[in-house]
Amino acid sequence: MNHQYYNVLGIMSGTSLDGIDIAHVTLVRKEQWSFQIHVAQTIHYPNFIKEKLSNAIGFNDKEIIEFNNQYTSYLAETINTFINTYRIDDLLAVCSHGHTIFHQPQDKLTLQIGNLPKLAKLIKQRVVCDFRIQDVQFNGQGAPLVPIGDRLLFGDYDYCLNLGGFANISYEHSFQRIAYDICPVNVVLNHYALKLGKEYDEGGAFAKAGTIHTTQLKQLNNLDFYSNKPPRSLGMEWVNENIFHILEEIHNPKDALATFTEHVAIQIAEQLDSHKTLLVTGGGAFNTYLIDAIRNHSDVEIIVPEQLLVENKEALIFAFLGVLRLRNENNCLASVTGASKDHSSGFIYVP
């Protein structure tokens, strides 16, 4: 495509189960790429969908197929409501990540539901989606996918850090983009906040009121994954197998939150060189206790941008990934995922 102006939706559903992030954006290609987020919304999941998303990792094949169809229909309803509410027209495409059910790149398996061809028919829009599959087929991790956006839209910062269900980071090194998952974040913190009657630890208040347990902190920091060099990526399978049995030794949820928040801060700080700039986005950017803990362990300049960008950077970048796919330009970087080559990934469906 030879367009230089792109009117698109970007859609993201993260592992922290906050909901579906939808952003209406325009992307413009001149000498450099620029963007504008016009309007964005997080549509929180109804309980029955959220419960199924939480349990789907244990579904059999038939249950997965049925839920994929159900979730795709639900996603279509959500998108149509968003388009109608904000009276959006002349969209070039809807660019959607889907929701990850399992991610096992070592076995060449990854599944993001909500990416069925019927989505295009239900919303009557061109859809670009399923960005991970091709990369896994090329022997890549299929993740992270955001770094191409970090490079081309946020290149003024030394590091880009996303604090969502997992923490992932990207930066330039020797003229290559390097990116990888650092550690779990909100998939664990939200789990313990729920035990205290809240969906998340607002501002890190629960963690701040807790006590760090040094024995469990040391066990967490000594997990083998943290000695792996990039490319590396994480999924809920790893969290269930490696994290919770350590934290279950801590009987007070506030203490578990304090211990794990400190663990996250240490793991993030270990990735950072001194006197650099760090752009922080994702829901964890509002966890001031965590942000202060990162500052305690490093001397980078931490920049938390305006709320619209903090909450919707991933949705913005998936819109960008879709645009790059429509232009047949690379949107997956081998230096990031470990794939055999850079490539343009994503399926394109038309109504």
Short mmCIF file of C-alpha atoms in Angstrom, two decimals:
data_model
loop_
_atom_site.label_atom_id
_atom_site.label_comp_id
_atom_site.label_asym_id
_atom_site.label_seq_id
_atom_site.Cartn_x
_atom_site.Cartn_y
_atom_site.Cartn_z
CA MET A 1 0.00 0.00 0.00
CA ASN A 2 1.20 3.50 -0.84
CA HIS A 3 -0.90 5.37 1.71
CA GLN A 4 1.00 7.76 3.94
CA TYR A 5 -1.96 8.41 6.26
CA TYR A 6 -3.60 5.55 8.10
CA ASN A 7 -6.88 5.69 10.04
CA VAL A 8 -7.02 2.49 12.10
CA LEU A 9 -8.04 0.84 15.35
CA GLY A 10 -5.50 -0.96 17.54
CA ILE A 11 -6.76 -3.60 19.93
CA MET A 12 -4.96 -5.37 22.75
CA SER A 13 -5.96 -7.78 25.50
CA GLY A 14 -3.19 -8.47 28.00
CA THR A 15 -2.48 -11.34 30.33
CA SER A 16 -3.42 -9.23 33.38
CA LEU A 17 -7.08 -9.54 32.25
CA ASP A 18 -7.79 -5.82 32.71
CA GLY A 19 -10.01 -5.90 29.65
CA ILE A 20 -9.88 -5.04 25.96
CA ASP A 21 -7.92 -1.89 25.11
CA ILE A 22 -9.19 -0.19 21.94
CA ALA A 23 -7.50 2.89 20.51
CA HIS A 24 -8.55 4.93 17.48
CA VAL A 25 -5.34 6.28 16.01
CA THR A 26 -3.93 7.87 12.92
CA LEU A 27 -0.41 7.07 11.80
CA VAL A 28 1.39 9.29 9.31
CA ARG A 29 4.52 8.40 7.35
CA LYS A 30 6.61 11.35 6.22
CA GLU A 31 10.36 11.43 6.86
CA GLN A 32 9.55 9.68 10.13
CA TRP A 33 6.48 8.04 11.56
CA SER A 34 4.15 10.07 13.79
CA PHE A 35 0.92 9.19 15.54
CA GLN A 36 -2.12 10.60 17.27
CA ILE A 37 -4.40 8.74 19.65
CA HIS A 38 -7.86 10.26 19.11
CA VAL A 39 -9.85 8.27 21.62
CA ALA A 40 -9.25 5.09 23.58
CA GLN A 41 -11.15 2.93 26.01
CA THR A 42 -10.60 -0.14 28.16
CA ILE A 43 -13.67 -2.34 28.10
CA HIS A 44 -13.61 -4.48 31.22
CA TYR A 45 -14.50 -8.12 30.82
CA PRO A 46 -17.78 -9.46 32.18
CA ASN A 47 -17.16 -12.04 34.88
CA PHE A 48 -18.07 -15.06 32.75
CA ILE A 49 -15.53 -14.10 30.05
CA LYS A 50 -12.85 -13.23 32.59
CA GLU A 51 -13.34 -16.56 34.35
CA LYS A 52 -13.04 -18.48 31.08
CA LEU A 53 -9.90 -16.55 30.10
CA SER A 54 -8.39 -17.43 33.48
CA ASN A 55 -9.16 -21.12 33.08
CA ALA A 56 -8.70 -21.58 29.33
CA ILE A 57 -5.12 -22.81 29.67
CA GLY A 58 -6.63 -26.04 31.00
CA PHE A 59 -9.32 -26.43 28.30
CA ASN A 60 -9.32 -29.41 25.93
CA ASP A 61 -9.24 -28.89 22.16
CA LYS A 62 -13.03 -28.84 21.75
CA GLU A 63 -13.46 -26.34 24.57
CA ILE A 64 -10.75 -24.09 23.09
CA ILE A 65 -12.45 -24.08 19.68
CA GLU A 66 -15.83 -23.25 21.22
CA PHE A 67 -14.38 -20.50 23.38
CA ASN A 68 -12.41 -19.04 20.47
CA ASN A 69 -15.67 -18.68 18.56
CA GLN A 70 -17.44 -17.20 21.57
CA TYR A 71 -14.61 -14.77 22.30
CA THR A 72 -14.39 -13.68 18.65
CA SER A 73 -18.11 -12.86 18.67
CA TYR A 74 -17.73 -10.98 21.96
CA LEU A 75 -14.74 -9.06 20.57
CA ALA A 76 -16.75 -8.13 17.46
CA GLU A 77 -19.61 -6.79 19.59
CA THR A 78 -17.14 -4.74 21.61
CA ILE A 79 -15.48 -3.29 18.51
CA ASN A 80 -18.81 -2.45 16.88
CA THR A 81 -19.99 -0.68 20.04
CA PHE A 82 -16.75 1.35 20.17
CA ILE A 83 -17.03 2.36 16.50
CA ASN A 84 -20.69 3.35 16.88
CA THR A 85 -20.19 5.17 20.19
CA TYR A 86 -17.41 7.38 18.83
CA ARG A 87 -18.87 7.61 15.29
CA ILE A 88 -15.69 6.44 13.65
CA ASP A 89 -15.75 6.02 9.88
CA ASP A 90 -13.41 5.47 6.93
CA LEU A 91 -11.26 2.97 8.83
CA LEU A 92 -8.53 1.36 6.79
CA ALA A 93 -8.24 -1.59 9.16
CA VAL A 94 -8.79 -2.99 12.63
CA CYS A 95 -5.48 -4.36 13.94
CA SER A 96 -5.92 -6.83 16.78
CA HIS A 97 -3.57 -8.84 18.96
CA GLY A 98 -6.24 -11.17 20.36
CA HIS A 99 -5.87 -12.78 23.79
CA THR A 100 -3.06 -15.23 24.51
CA ILE A 101 -4.26 -18.58 25.86
CA PHE A 102 -0.96 -20.41 25.68
CA HIS A 103 2.49 -19.52 24.44
CA GLN A 104 5.02 -22.33 24.05
CA PRO A 105 7.40 -21.21 21.29
CA GLN A 106 9.88 -23.98 22.11
CA ASP A 107 7.20 -26.40 20.86
CA LYS A 108 6.20 -24.07 18.00
CA LEU A 109 2.85 -23.46 19.70
CA THR A 110 1.16 -20.15 20.38
CA LEU A 111 -2.54 -19.33 20.48
CA GLN A 112 -4.22 -15.95 20.58
CA ILE A 113 -8.00 -16.29 20.46
CA GLY A 114 -10.28 -13.73 18.81
CA ASN A 115 -8.39 -13.86 15.52
CA LEU A 116 -10.82 -15.94 13.48
CA PRO A 117 -11.70 -14.79 9.92
CA LYS A 118 -15.30 -14.25 11.02
CA LEU A 119 -14.17 -11.19 13.00
CA ALA A 120 -13.84 -9.22 9.73
CA LYS A 121 -17.34 -10.26 8.65
CA LEU A 122 -18.93 -9.43 12.01
CA ILE A 123 -17.43 -5.92 12.15
CA LYS A 124 -17.51 -5.32 8.37
CA GLN A 125 -13.92 -4.07 8.40
CA ARG A 126 -10.56 -5.23 7.11
CA VAL A 127 -8.78 -7.01 9.97
CA VAL A 128 -5.05 -7.54 10.52
CA CYS A 129 -4.34 -9.99 13.33
CA ASP A 130 -2.50 -13.10 14.60
CA PHE A 131 0.93 -11.50 14.55
CA ARG A 132 2.79 -14.23 16.49
CA ILE A 133 2.25 -17.41 14.48
CA GLN A 134 4.61 -16.74 11.58
CA ASP A 135 7.44 -15.74 13.88
CA VAL A 136 7.15 -19.01 15.82
CA GLN A 137 7.19 -20.89 12.51
CA PHE A 138 10.45 -19.06 11.73
CA ASN A 139 11.90 -20.46 14.99
CA GLY A 140 11.30 -17.23 16.88
CA GLN A 141 9.79 -16.62 20.31
CA GLY A 142 6.78 -14.90 18.77
CA ALA A 143 7.36 -12.17 21.35
CA PRO A 144 7.80 -9.44 22.17
CA LEU A 145 6.18 -7.70 19.19
CA VAL A 146 6.11 -4.12 20.44
CA PRO A 147 9.82 -3.25 19.86
CA ILE A 148 9.42 -2.27 16.20
CA GLY A 149 7.03 0.41 17.46
CA ASP A 150 9.47 1.39 20.19
CA ARG A 151 12.15 1.88 17.55
CA LEU A 152 10.09 3.84 15.02
CA LEU A 153 7.67 5.76 17.28
CA PHE A 154 9.61 6.16 20.56
CA GLY A 155 13.24 6.19 19.47
CA ASP A 156 14.05 9.29 21.54
CA TYR A 157 14.20 7.17 24.73
CA ASP A 158 17.10 4.89 25.65
CA TYR A 159 14.78 2.22 27.03
CA CYS A 160 11.08 1.46 26.62
CA LEU A 161 9.61 -0.55 29.50
CA ASN A 162 6.09 -1.94 29.56
CA LEU A 163 4.67 -2.97 32.91
CA GLY A 164 1.67 -5.15 32.11
CA GLY A 165 1.01 -8.76 32.97
CA PHE A 166 4.74 -9.14 32.36
CA ALA A 167 7.55 -6.60 32.24
CA ASN A 168 9.24 -6.30 28.88
CA ILE A 169 11.93 -3.94 27.73
CA SER A 170 13.45 -2.83 24.44
CA TYR A 171 16.46 -0.75 23.43
CA GLU A 172 19.03 -0.28 20.67
CA HIS A 173 22.38 -2.06 20.91
CA SER A 174 24.99 -2.17 18.11
CA PHE A 175 22.38 -0.98 15.57
CA GLN A 176 19.97 -3.76 16.51
CA ARG A 177 16.79 -3.63 18.55
CA ILE A 178 17.05 -5.86 21.59
CA ALA A 179 13.91 -6.76 23.52
CA TYR A 180 12.73 -9.45 25.87
CA ASP A 181 10.48 -10.28 28.78
CA ILE A 182 12.09 -9.48 32.12
CA CYS A 183 9.72 -11.00 34.68
CA PRO A 184 6.05 -11.33 35.60
CA VAL A 185 4.38 -8.27 37.10
CA ASN A 186 0.63 -7.77 37.24
CA VAL A 187 -0.30 -11.41 36.65
CA VAL A 188 1.16 -12.01 40.10
CA LEU A 189 0.40 -8.70 41.84
CA ASN A 190 -3.26 -8.80 40.80
CA HIS A 191 -3.56 -12.37 42.07
CA TYR A 192 -2.63 -11.27 45.59
CA ALA A 193 -4.60 -8.02 45.42
CA LEU A 194 -7.71 -10.12 44.78
CA LYS A 195 -7.09 -11.91 48.06
CA LEU A 196 -7.38 -8.48 49.70
CA GLY A 197 -10.63 -7.63 47.88
CA LYS A 198 -9.20 -5.43 45.11
CA GLU A 199 -8.59 -6.12 41.43
CA TYR A 200 -5.12 -4.57 41.65
CA ASP A 201 -2.77 -3.03 44.20
CA GLU A 202 -3.58 0.64 43.62
CA GLY A 203 -0.41 2.70 43.85
CA GLY A 204 1.29 -0.27 45.47
CA ALA A 205 -0.40 0.59 48.77
CA PHE A 206 -0.78 -3.04 49.88
CA ALA A 207 2.87 -3.81 49.04
CA LYS A 208 4.00 -0.69 50.88
CA ALA A 209 2.17 -1.89 53.99
CA GLY A 210 3.75 -5.35 53.78
CA THR A 211 7.09 -6.78 54.84
CA ILE A 212 9.64 -8.17 52.40
CA HIS A 213 10.55 -11.80 53.11
CA THR A 214 14.21 -12.12 52.23
CA THR A 215 14.26 -15.93 51.95
CA GLN A 216 11.53 -16.00 49.29
CA LEU A 217 12.98 -12.92 47.60
CA LYS A 218 16.28 -14.72 47.18
CA GLN A 219 14.52 -17.81 45.81
CA LEU A 220 12.69 -15.68 43.25
CA ASN A 221 15.85 -13.88 42.16
CA ASN A 222 17.67 -17.19 41.76
CA LEU A 223 15.19 -18.70 39.29
CA ASP A 224 17.00 -20.14 36.27
CA PHE A 225 15.05 -18.03 33.77
CA TYR A 226 16.82 -14.87 34.90
CA SER A 227 20.19 -16.20 33.80
CA ASN A 228 18.90 -16.82 30.26
CA LYS A 229 20.14 -14.37 27.67
CA PRO A 230 17.68 -12.85 25.16
CA PRO A 231 15.68 -13.69 23.21
CA ARG A 232 13.41 -14.85 25.99
CA SER A 233 9.70 -14.64 26.65
CA LEU A 234 7.31 -15.68 29.40
CA GLY A 235 3.82 -17.15 29.64
CA MET A 236 1.41 -18.06 32.40
CA GLU A 237 2.62 -21.66 32.24
CA TRP A 238 6.01 -20.53 33.58
CA VAL A 239 4.42 -18.38 36.30
CA ASN A 240 2.22 -21.22 37.52
CA GLU A 241 5.17 -23.59 37.61
CA ASN A 242 7.80 -21.32 39.15
CA ILE A 243 6.36 -18.36 41.05
CA PHE A 244 3.30 -19.19 43.08
CA HIS A 245 4.73 -22.11 45.06
CA ILE A 246 7.44 -19.77 46.40
CA LEU A 247 5.01 -17.02 47.34
CA GLU A 248 2.58 -19.47 48.93
CA GLU A 249 5.14 -19.86 51.70
CA ILE A 250 4.24 -16.26 52.65
CA HIS A 251 0.87 -16.36 54.37
CA ASN A 252 0.15 -12.62 54.49
CA PRO A 253 -0.92 -11.32 51.03
CA LYS A 254 0.54 -7.87 51.76
CA ASP A 255 3.90 -9.46 52.54
CA ALA A 256 3.67 -11.49 49.31
CA LEU A 257 2.99 -8.27 47.40
CA ALA A 258 5.88 -6.46 49.10
CA THR A 259 8.25 -9.34 48.35
CA PHE A 260 7.23 -9.75 44.73
CA THR A 261 7.23 -6.01 44.05
CA GLU A 262 10.80 -5.84 45.33
CA HIS A 263 11.68 -8.82 43.13
CA VAL A 264 10.26 -7.05 40.06
CA ALA A 265 12.18 -3.86 40.85
CA ILE A 266 15.46 -5.76 41.25
CA GLN A 267 15.01 -7.69 38.01
CA ILE A 268 14.17 -4.53 36.06
CA ALA A 269 17.03 -2.51 37.56
CA GLU A 270 19.52 -5.21 36.57
CA GLN A 271 18.69 -4.55 32.91
CA LEU A 272 19.45 -0.82 33.04
CA ASP A 273 22.67 1.10 32.46
CA SER A 274 23.33 4.28 34.39
CA HIS A 275 22.26 7.76 33.33
CA LYS A 276 19.79 6.65 30.65
CA THR A 277 16.16 7.58 29.97
CA LEU A 278 13.44 5.01 30.60
CA LEU A 279 9.92 5.41 29.19
CA VAL A 280 7.47 3.44 31.34
CA THR A 281 3.98 2.51 30.16
CA GLY A 282 1.35 -0.13 30.96
CA GLY A 283 -0.83 -0.41 34.05
CA GLY A 284 2.16 -0.93 36.32
CA ALA A 285 3.32 2.61 35.56
CA PHE A 286 0.66 3.80 38.02
CA ASN A 287 2.13 1.62 40.78
CA THR A 288 4.13 4.39 42.43
CA TYR A 289 5.57 2.02 45.05
CA LEU A 290 7.00 -0.16 42.26
CA ILE A 291 8.32 2.85 40.32
CA ASP A 292 10.02 4.17 43.48
CA ALA A 293 11.50 0.71 44.11
CA ILE A 294 13.00 0.71 40.60
CA ARG A 295 14.48 4.15 41.34
CA ASN A 296 15.97 2.78 44.55
CA HIS A 297 17.87 0.14 42.59
CA SER A 298 18.98 2.24 39.58
CA ASP A 299 19.82 5.80 38.58
CA VAL A 300 17.97 6.01 35.27
CA GLU A 301 15.65 8.92 34.53
CA ILE A 302 12.16 7.40 34.64
CA ILE A 303 9.54 9.05 32.43
CA VAL A 304 5.88 8.18 32.91
CA PRO A 305 3.94 9.95 30.10
CA GLU A 306 0.33 11.15 30.03
CA GLN A 307 -2.33 8.65 31.06
CA LEU A 308 -3.72 8.16 27.52
CA LEU A 309 -0.35 6.90 26.29
CA VAL A 310 0.47 4.93 29.46
CA GLU A 311 -2.74 2.94 29.11
CA ASN A 312 -2.81 2.57 25.34
CA LYS A 313 0.76 2.31 24.04
CA GLU A 314 0.35 -1.40 23.25
CA ALA A 315 -2.95 -0.85 21.43
CA LEU A 316 -1.27 1.98 19.49
CA ILE A 317 1.64 -0.24 18.52
CA PHE A 318 -0.59 -3.11 17.40
CA ALA A 319 -2.31 -0.59 15.15
CA PHE A 320 1.18 0.24 13.85
CA LEU A 321 2.05 -3.45 13.38
CA GLY A 322 -1.07 -3.83 11.26
CA VAL A 323 -0.17 -0.82 9.14
CA LEU A 324 3.34 -2.17 8.57
CA ARG A 325 1.82 -5.51 7.54
CA LEU A 326 -0.46 -3.75 5.04
CA ARG A 327 2.62 -1.98 3.65
CA ASN A 328 4.45 -5.36 3.50
CA GLU A 329 7.17 -3.89 5.72
CA ASN A 330 8.90 -5.82 8.47
CA ASN A 331 7.08 -5.71 11.80
CA CYS A 332 8.89 -8.62 13.50
CA LEU A 333 12.60 -8.27 14.25
CA ALA A 334 14.84 -11.33 14.33
CA SER A 335 17.16 -9.55 16.80
CA VAL A 336 14.21 -9.46 19.22
CA THR A 337 12.47 -12.79 18.75
CA GLY A 338 15.33 -15.01 17.59
CA ALA A 339 13.54 -15.83 14.34
CA SER A 340 15.54 -16.84 11.28
CA LYS A 341 14.89 -13.45 9.63
CA ASP A 342 13.05 -10.15 9.91
CA HIS A 343 9.61 -10.46 8.41
CA SER A 344 6.17 -8.93 7.92
CA SER A 345 3.76 -10.91 10.09
CA GLY A 346 0.00 -11.03 10.49
CA PHE A 347 -3.05 -12.41 8.73
CA ILE A 348 -5.27 -10.08 6.70
CA TYR A 349 -9.00 -10.80 6.56
CA VAL A 350 -11.64 -8.88 4.61
CA PRO A 351 -15.41 -8.81 5.22
#
